[in-house]
């Protein structure tokens, strides 16, 4: 075995070294050095993103085909890292509060280990590495969900998350074991040539879907979503809803096209049903939610359904649409969660929809940002969300799923209704004691600014989409 | 006399579905954890059996080893969170986990 191959895994190696640096810093730093901890982490992550982006210009296959990296995967990894930086920036106020200050380092470490897990999920070309990646991504996340030790909501959310995660990974492994039994290999490339669509393969495919469907929170596997999103600390909810979901969607796309390429008819049928179910059911449930984090949970389930419209295409165009959709989804959703995070400490029992009444009078800027983000999530034209939805619909249309696109379009109207309910609360509803004016700290401001720029410019600047299109495979 | 592979597969299938049944019917967090462990062990049996009876490489066994290790890690995290639940609510019965609702 050639140990020099480890050095070629540039994104993983650089993330791992950041991991070690943060660990040592957390162990040794005292007093005034601790105060700049947050800034140091952000800078390190920024440097890491640079390494990710510039890293590999060519394709790399390592360890006898177990690990694979190419420019597109590097781009996806960089995207996930950028999203994590935005989340970390927003976490500043929460990490400085008295109940979390002493475990600040643990938060970064757990977050980075989930990120490494997601990298392995993307780069895996062998089911063992894929399984380890998925577990590495979901176990520390359970710890993060249960991070507020003395709030019982957090513990309850954590136990719901970890038990559903274990259940779904067991179901997925059961599927993989039958794939192994019928193919005699676990490498993606070898398996793809053997799979033929016999009943046992279809059984394994369905089982496999359960594992990643759980992480993406598609409808039959979504039951944990609302509770975990509501109970988790807001920063972690933001992380769960964009980064964890994005990585899982990428992985699902890669596995479906690389391993199950011969069974395209079967998995398209599965996605067809799941998409309709996710979008419709999540939209109907979202309307009646009052807790805003629960509301965002159902909104994120329906967004996952829209992403599936790109996955169902299964070609390079589908991949472009998917990556672009997730990019836009990251900035828009993180903007919403940034606003929720900054007003959260003024609401005693979670942020409710009614708390936004009269928000525009007291915090015009945050209200404006929130409006743009919600417009983008709903897909109103000048903003990025419109373009991403458009490309996703186009890719499903190209694959010949007209009825599916039609149903998704109708659902867009429903989603517009519930997103606008919040906008209405902010601008029109009267309130005698609205949320007091908030002064965000510097980090949150930077994060929200980047989200705003993303929402406004990602759609208009067409070179983003074109560049992604050049990379996709 | 060699035991046919099917017997093992039936055993693992039975274990797996006992786990699934337990996961949906049990009302205690530790029992839920045990149910998921049963499912993971069924998977481990599957991998080992397929490898032993069908192929002469070691991939399945290696997967089993990793499966056992990761299942242990999962259990550790889950137990830690269950203890946390107990400290906060003084019970681990599932009917008390209803705080998060609209």
XYZ file of C-alpha atoms in Angstrom:
575
model
C 0.000 0.000 0.000
C 1.261 3.397 -0.945
C 0.914 5.725 2.022
C 1.680 8.761 -0.097
C -1.835 8.393 -1.478
C -3.157 9.954 1.723
C -1.501 13.219 0.766
C -3.592 13.437 -2.392
C -6.815 13.701 -0.401
C -6.348 17.429 -0.070
C -9.770 18.564 1.238
C -9.848 15.841 3.874
C -6.250 16.367 4.966
C -6.647 20.114 5.319
C -9.921 19.755 7.225
C -8.311 17.180 9.491
C -5.401 19.509 10.255
C -7.855 22.295 11.145
C -9.571 19.767 13.383
C -6.293 19.074 15.206
C -5.430 22.774 15.495
C -8.836 23.594 16.994
C -8.584 20.665 19.366
C -5.169 21.778 20.648
C -6.286 25.403 20.845
C -9.330 24.424 22.852
C -7.124 22.408 25.170
C -4.475 25.050 25.804
C -5.839 28.528 25.172
C -6.860 30.549 28.191
C -8.125 34.015 29.000
C -7.862 36.520 26.224
C -6.916 33.972 23.565
C -10.266 32.302 24.083
C -12.018 35.491 23.092
C -10.563 35.352 19.591
C -11.330 31.618 19.247
C -14.357 32.235 17.067
C -12.471 34.505 14.678
C -9.616 32.025 14.376
C -11.976 29.187 13.493
C -13.636 31.293 10.796
C -10.283 32.266 9.272
C -9.052 28.660 9.296
C -12.222 27.502 7.575
C -11.834 30.248 4.991
C -8.293 29.105 4.236
C -9.595 25.550 4.010
C -12.232 26.600 1.471
C -9.473 28.106 -0.642
C -7.513 24.843 -0.536
C -10.672 22.952 -1.468
C -11.403 25.145 -4.454
C -7.884 25.244 -5.870
C -7.018 21.670 -4.927
C -7.593 19.179 -7.659
C -7.734 20.179 -11.278
C -7.837 16.559 -12.403
C -9.567 13.377 -11.358
C -8.022 11.374 -8.558
C -8.731 7.733 -7.776
C -7.095 6.361 -4.663
C -6.906 3.137 -2.615
C -7.801 0.826 -5.447
C -10.870 2.832 -6.419
C -12.321 3.374 -2.955
C -11.835 7.128 -3.000
C -12.535 9.389 -5.941
C -12.255 13.123 -6.309
C -12.691 15.484 -9.228
C -13.223 19.248 -9.658
C -16.998 18.949 -9.313
C -16.725 17.058 -6.032
C -14.184 19.611 -4.808
C -16.655 22.324 -5.680
C -19.431 20.557 -3.770
C -17.136 20.172 -0.776
C -16.198 23.835 -0.934
C -19.888 24.701 -1.103
C -20.661 22.663 1.996
C -17.703 24.301 3.749
C -18.889 27.799 2.819
C -22.321 26.957 4.195
C -20.722 25.731 7.421
C -18.754 28.980 7.698
C -21.989 30.956 7.389
C -23.514 28.793 10.140
C -20.459 29.207 12.389
C -20.554 32.981 11.873
C -24.164 33.036 13.021
C -23.335 30.930 16.066
C -21.289 33.659 17.759
C -23.952 35.014 20.119
C -25.173 31.574 21.127
C -21.642 30.288 21.748
C -20.897 33.245 24.017
C -23.929 32.719 26.223
C -23.207 31.435 29.693
C -24.600 27.937 29.137
C -22.432 27.130 26.109
C -19.332 29.244 26.594
C -17.336 26.493 28.308
C -18.028 23.973 25.540
C -17.383 26.274 22.605
C -14.518 24.121 21.335
C -16.658 20.999 21.338
C -19.141 22.669 19.035
C -16.477 23.331 16.402
C -14.985 19.873 16.752
C -18.321 18.091 16.395
C -19.223 20.252 13.433
C -15.935 19.575 11.668
C -16.261 15.837 12.181
C -19.679 15.867 10.538
C -18.125 17.819 7.699
C -15.394 15.202 7.248
C -18.098 12.554 7.196
C -19.884 14.430 4.428
C -16.649 14.653 2.432
C -16.318 10.885 2.646
C -19.941 10.446 1.635
C -19.258 12.438 -1.512
C -15.932 10.869 -2.389
C -16.781 7.268 -1.526
C -16.731 4.756 -4.343
C -17.132 1.777 -2.033
C -20.061 1.023 0.228
C -17.912 0.621 3.330
C -16.520 4.134 2.980
C -20.019 5.417 2.196
C -21.426 3.804 5.331
C -18.629 5.181 7.512
C -19.137 8.616 5.969
C -22.885 8.584 6.642
C -22.380 7.504 10.230
C -19.589 10.011 10.748
C -21.946 12.678 9.481
C -24.926 11.706 11.615
C -23.468 10.668 14.985
C -21.788 13.986 15.909
C -24.865 15.720 14.552
C -26.952 13.915 17.168
C -24.592 15.271 19.820
C -25.017 18.739 18.353
C -28.813 18.443 18.388
C -28.663 17.510 22.079
C -26.059 20.203 22.733
C -28.083 22.347 25.166
C -27.751 19.877 27.994
C -30.080 21.572 30.432
C -32.939 22.289 28.046
C -35.098 19.200 27.894
C -36.328 20.125 24.409
C -32.816 19.666 23.152
C -32.441 16.236 24.741
C -35.788 15.137 23.382
C -34.849 16.293 19.878
C -31.510 14.526 20.197
C -32.985 11.173 21.174
C -35.519 11.357 18.374
C -32.764 12.156 15.906
C -30.355 9.428 16.979
C -32.972 6.663 17.186
C -34.390 7.437 13.745
C -30.868 7.710 12.412
C -29.948 4.277 13.767
C -33.153 2.762 12.468
C -32.703 4.108 8.975
C -29.038 3.208 8.788
C -29.900 -0.342 9.837
C -32.503 -0.539 7.080
C -30.000 0.831 4.584
C -27.351 -1.681 5.657
C -29.827 -4.519 5.257
C -30.277 -3.392 1.669
C -26.529 -3.128 1.104
C -26.030 -6.628 2.514
C -28.301 -8.041 -0.185
C -26.480 -6.047 -2.835
C -23.263 -7.569 -1.554
C -24.770 -11.025 -1.498
C -25.896 -10.865 -5.089
C -22.880 -9.029 -6.532
C -19.960 -10.240 -4.433
C -18.357 -6.816 -4.393
C -18.872 -3.504 -2.678
C -17.103 -1.291 -5.212
C -19.486 1.030 -7.054
C -17.880 0.461 -10.440
C -17.952 -3.351 -10.274
C -21.438 -3.416 -8.852
C -22.857 -1.168 -11.555
C -22.050 -3.726 -14.261
C -23.647 -6.631 -12.381
C -26.920 -5.012 -11.259
C -29.748 -5.957 -13.561
C -32.985 -5.059 -11.818
C -33.948 -8.503 -10.518
C -36.361 -8.518 -7.532
C -33.570 -8.764 -4.972
C -31.867 -5.714 -6.470
C -35.097 -3.736 -6.368
C -35.580 -4.796 -2.745
C -32.049 -3.614 -1.952
C -32.614 -0.333 -3.790
C -35.764 0.419 -1.809
C -33.997 -0.419 1.446
C -31.053 1.744 0.442
C -33.360 4.672 -0.221
C -34.529 4.590 3.378
C -31.075 5.456 4.679
C -30.463 8.530 2.589
C -34.158 9.437 2.474
C -33.933 9.813 6.229
C -31.046 12.256 5.977
C -32.754 14.213 3.199
C -36.016 13.896 5.177
C -38.223 12.855 2.281
C -41.793 12.139 3.242
C -42.125 8.594 4.510
C -38.891 9.135 6.465
C -39.576 12.669 7.664
C -41.177 12.004 11.027
C -38.136 13.049 13.049
C -37.691 16.319 11.162
C -40.181 18.660 12.770
C -39.384 17.616 16.353
C -35.621 17.632 15.941
C -35.614 20.963 14.112
C -37.774 22.550 16.775
C -35.867 21.211 19.744
C -32.312 21.640 18.505
C -30.397 24.881 19.081
C -31.211 27.233 16.192
C -27.689 27.156 14.791
C -27.761 23.382 14.655
C -31.185 23.462 13.015
C -29.739 25.683 10.319
C -26.865 23.259 9.863
C -29.213 20.268 9.715
C -31.515 21.867 7.218
C -28.942 22.927 4.637
C -25.543 21.297 4.967
C -26.549 17.839 6.149
C -29.388 17.718 3.669
C -27.265 19.038 0.802
C -24.541 16.451 1.351
C -27.099 13.661 1.471
C -28.686 14.796 -1.798
C -25.300 14.893 -3.537
C -24.545 11.414 -2.256
C -27.907 10.071 -3.336
C -27.393 11.447 -6.835
C -23.904 9.969 -7.092
C -24.959 6.535 -5.840
C -28.030 6.395 -8.062
C -26.127 7.334 -11.197
C -22.936 5.384 -10.464
C -24.296 2.201 -8.907
C -27.911 1.895 -9.973
C -27.419 3.263 -13.473
C -28.947 0.131 -15.018
C -32.033 0.403 -12.847
C -32.924 3.957 -13.832
C -36.595 3.092 -14.478
C -37.010 1.639 -11.000
C -35.444 4.482 -9.045
C -37.141 7.096 -11.148
C -40.456 5.516 -10.153
C -39.457 5.623 -6.475
C -38.379 9.264 -6.674
C -41.563 10.136 -8.564
C -43.743 8.955 -5.693
C -41.511 10.367 -2.942
C -41.330 13.770 -4.623
C -45.078 14.166 -4.951
C -45.583 12.963 -1.378
C -42.851 15.206 0.065
C -43.914 18.389 -1.651
C -47.657 17.999 -1.117
C -47.723 16.671 2.448
C -45.013 19.033 3.695
C -46.782 22.033 2.158
C -50.099 21.117 3.725
C -48.510 20.645 7.146
C -46.452 23.836 6.899
C -49.564 25.993 6.626
C -50.805 25.170 10.115
C -47.488 25.487 11.957
C -47.086 28.381 14.388
C -43.640 27.699 15.743
C -41.302 29.180 13.173
C -38.626 26.485 13.455
C -41.233 23.779 12.998
C -42.528 25.734 10.057
C -39.043 25.859 8.540
C -38.776 22.094 9.067
C -41.796 21.461 6.864
C -40.606 24.060 4.405
C -37.286 22.234 4.183
C -39.048 18.921 3.543
C -40.882 20.452 0.609
C -37.641 22.026 -0.653
C -36.091 18.548 -0.500
C -38.913 17.412 -2.745
C -38.029 20.123 -5.252
C -34.379 19.042 -5.209
C -35.527 15.523 -6.050
C -36.916 16.936 -9.309
C -33.306 17.462 -10.362
C -32.168 14.053 -9.126
C -34.861 12.303 -11.157
C -33.169 13.534 -14.339
C -30.014 11.573 -13.589
C -27.784 13.235 -16.200
C -25.144 15.964 -16.058
C -27.877 18.582 -16.529
C -29.715 17.207 -13.547
C -26.550 17.470 -11.503
C -26.056 21.103 -12.504
C -29.615 21.979 -11.564
C -29.274 20.129 -8.266
C -26.003 21.793 -7.272
C -27.330 25.218 -8.210
C -30.552 24.631 -6.315
C -28.688 23.603 -3.182
C -26.361 26.604 -3.473
C -29.317 28.983 -3.581
C -31.156 27.021 -0.910
C -28.140 27.317 1.422
C -28.013 31.110 1.260
C -31.769 31.659 1.418
C -32.407 29.238 4.272
C -29.404 30.452 6.255
C -30.662 34.027 5.929
C -33.976 32.999 7.489
C -32.242 31.073 10.272
C -29.848 33.969 10.867
C -32.815 36.250 11.515
C -34.467 33.656 13.764
C -31.218 33.208 15.681
C -30.867 36.938 16.301
C -34.412 37.446 17.607
C -34.620 34.166 19.499
C -33.423 35.437 22.878
C -36.357 37.881 23.038
C -38.961 35.136 22.800
C -39.273 32.945 25.855
C -41.007 29.901 24.429
C -39.587 29.582 20.907
C -40.186 31.985 18.047
C -43.813 31.930 16.925
C -45.244 33.308 13.740
C -47.130 35.926 15.763
C -43.846 37.222 17.151
C -43.102 38.634 13.731
C -46.095 40.978 13.925
C -44.861 44.516 13.469
C -41.300 43.320 12.948
C -40.818 45.832 10.134
C -41.502 48.797 12.442
C -38.778 47.850 14.910
C -36.190 46.111 12.715
C -36.609 47.292 9.124
C -33.333 45.828 7.858
C -33.802 42.343 9.263
C -37.413 42.354 8.070
C -36.257 43.313 4.589
C -33.649 40.533 4.529
C -36.173 38.007 5.797
C -38.619 39.066 3.085
C -36.034 38.602 0.341
C -35.061 35.203 1.728
C -38.680 34.041 1.892
C -39.314 35.329 -1.641
C -36.280 33.375 -2.788
C -37.472 30.208 -1.049
C -40.888 30.618 -2.634
C -39.365 31.307 -6.060
C -40.433 34.855 -6.928
C -38.717 36.099 -10.108
C -35.889 38.554 -9.577
C -34.303 36.492 -6.813
C -32.068 33.454 -7.042
C -34.783 31.070 -5.878
C -36.768 31.637 -9.046
C -33.875 30.633 -11.279
C -32.985 27.582 -9.233
C -36.609 26.391 -9.271
C -36.749 27.069 -12.995
C -33.685 24.932 -13.729
C -34.978 22.143 -11.512
C -38.321 22.129 -13.317
C -36.516 22.189 -16.666
C -34.429 19.161 -15.792
C -37.469 17.156 -14.703
C -39.278 18.295 -17.849
C -36.361 17.148 -20.017
C -36.580 13.713 -18.448
C -40.227 13.589 -19.504
C -42.034 13.969 -16.190
C -44.601 16.584 -17.180
C -47.288 15.643 -14.656
C -44.717 15.734 -11.878
C -43.634 19.229 -12.911
C -47.267 20.295 -13.036
C -47.936 19.041 -9.500
C -44.781 20.758 -8.281
C -45.908 24.004 -9.913
C -49.271 23.878 -8.154
C -47.421 23.277 -4.897
C -45.267 26.337 -5.507
C -48.445 28.399 -5.252
C -49.348 26.756 -1.932
C -45.847 27.386 -0.630
C -46.109 31.013 -1.698
C -49.146 31.307 0.560
C -47.416 30.199 3.723
C -44.201 32.070 3.048
C -46.191 35.228 2.491
C -48.039 34.711 5.784
C -44.786 35.628 7.544
C -44.165 38.559 5.215
C -47.696 39.765 5.961
C -47.079 39.423 9.690
C -43.941 41.508 9.416
C -45.283 44.336 7.301
C -49.052 44.544 7.754
C -50.097 43.033 11.103
C -50.221 45.480 13.983
C -48.569 44.741 17.284
C -48.394 46.821 20.438
C -45.112 45.448 21.711
C -43.123 44.085 18.776
C -39.647 42.612 19.085
C -37.250 45.285 20.269
C -34.646 46.670 17.885
C -31.741 44.258 17.623
C -28.111 45.018 17.167
C -26.514 41.990 15.560
C -22.867 41.315 16.308
C -20.237 41.652 13.620
C -20.058 37.937 12.727
C -23.800 37.593 12.225
C -23.780 40.730 10.133
C -21.082 39.372 7.842
C -22.986 36.121 7.466
C -26.295 37.848 6.719
C -24.590 40.155 4.219
C -23.204 37.197 2.296
C -26.623 35.541 2.357
C -28.212 38.710 1.019
C -25.631 39.016 -1.765
C -26.210 35.376 -2.642
C -29.979 35.761 -2.777
C -29.787 38.800 -5.022
C -26.883 37.972 -7.305
C -26.663 34.169 -7.671
C -29.589 34.125 -10.053
C -28.744 37.204 -12.068
C -25.060 36.394 -12.536
C -25.378 33.587 -15.051
C -21.690 32.650 -14.917
C -22.304 30.797 -11.657
C -24.666 28.407 -13.363
C -22.468 28.119 -16.448
C -19.402 27.311 -14.376
C -21.252 24.614 -12.464
C -22.491 23.251 -15.766
C -18.918 22.989 -17.092
C -17.839 20.986 -14.051
C -20.728 18.547 -13.809
C -20.298 14.962 -14.903
C -22.904 -31.664 8.014
C -22.959 -28.043 6.908
C -25.882 -25.835 7.808
C -27.340 -24.382 4.578
C -26.952 -20.628 4.046
C -30.706 -20.130 3.842
C -31.113 -21.010 7.511
C -28.834 -18.172 8.482
C -30.606 -15.774 6.156
C -33.957 -16.705 7.670
C -32.477 -16.172 11.115
C -31.190 -12.726 10.167
C -34.485 -11.784 8.501
C -36.395 -12.835 11.614
C -34.010 -10.872 13.838
C -34.322 -7.832 11.604
C -38.093 -7.810 11.631
C -38.246 -8.463 15.375
C -36.156 -5.304 15.606
C -38.492 -3.372 13.314
C -41.533 -4.615 15.247
C -39.927 -3.690 18.540
C -38.995 -0.255 17.294
C -42.604 0.547 16.502
C -44.308 -1.068 19.477
C -41.979 -0.603 22.460
C -42.524 2.388 24.673
C -39.213 2.636 26.498
C -36.148 4.365 25.070
C -33.750 1.608 26.084
C -35.986 -1.003 24.447
C -35.982 1.092 21.283
C -32.206 1.105 21.403
C -32.120 -2.668 21.837
C -34.462 -3.052 18.853
C -32.179 -1.057 16.584
C -29.234 -3.090 17.851
C -31.073 -6.261 16.841
C -31.520 -4.863 13.345
C -27.840 -3.954 13.057
C -26.808 -7.412 14.269
C -29.083 -9.019 11.689
C -27.188 -7.070 9.041
C -23.862 -8.263 10.435
C -25.017 -11.889 10.228
C -26.080 -11.301 6.635
C -22.693 -9.968 5.593
C -20.792 -12.755 7.325
C -23.015 -15.461 5.823
C -22.816 -14.124 2.289
C -19.069 -13.927 2.566
C -18.641 -17.367 4.092
C -20.868 -19.216 1.661
C -20.488 -17.363 -1.622
C -17.133 -15.607 -1.924
C -13.529 -16.248 -0.998
C -12.436 -12.682 -0.284
C -12.801 -10.868 3.044
C -14.930 -7.837 2.161
C -18.033 -9.029 3.970
C -16.165 -9.904 7.155
C -14.451 -6.522 7.153
C -17.803 -4.830 6.705
C -19.143 -6.830 9.644
C -16.268 -5.678 11.825
C -16.860 -2.062 10.917
C -20.587 -2.539 11.408
C -20.044 -3.827 14.943
C -17.703 -0.955 15.754
C -20.001 1.716 14.435
C -23.026 0.154 16.139
C -21.115 0.369 19.410
C -20.372 4.042 18.799
C -24.029 4.685 18.012
C -25.108 2.945 21.195
C -22.674 5.007 23.240
C -24.054 8.272 21.873
C -27.648 7.115 22.212
C -27.133 5.982 25.827
C -25.534 9.328 26.648
C -28.516 11.171 25.241
C -30.955 8.837 27.033
C -29.194 9.610 30.330
C -29.564 13.274 29.498
C -33.269 12.781 28.845
C -33.580 11.011 32.179
C -31.821 13.845 34.009
C -34.129 16.405 32.474
C -37.439 14.585 32.727
C -36.897 11.856 35.351
C -38.358 9.259 32.997
C -37.425 7.486 29.786
C -40.930 6.466 28.838
C -41.805 7.602 25.356
C -45.213 9.014 26.254
C -43.471 11.772 28.200
C -41.510 12.844 25.126
C -44.360 14.968 23.852
C -43.032 18.405 24.682
C -42.255 19.232 21.082
C -45.636 19.738 19.567
C -47.587 22.580 18.171
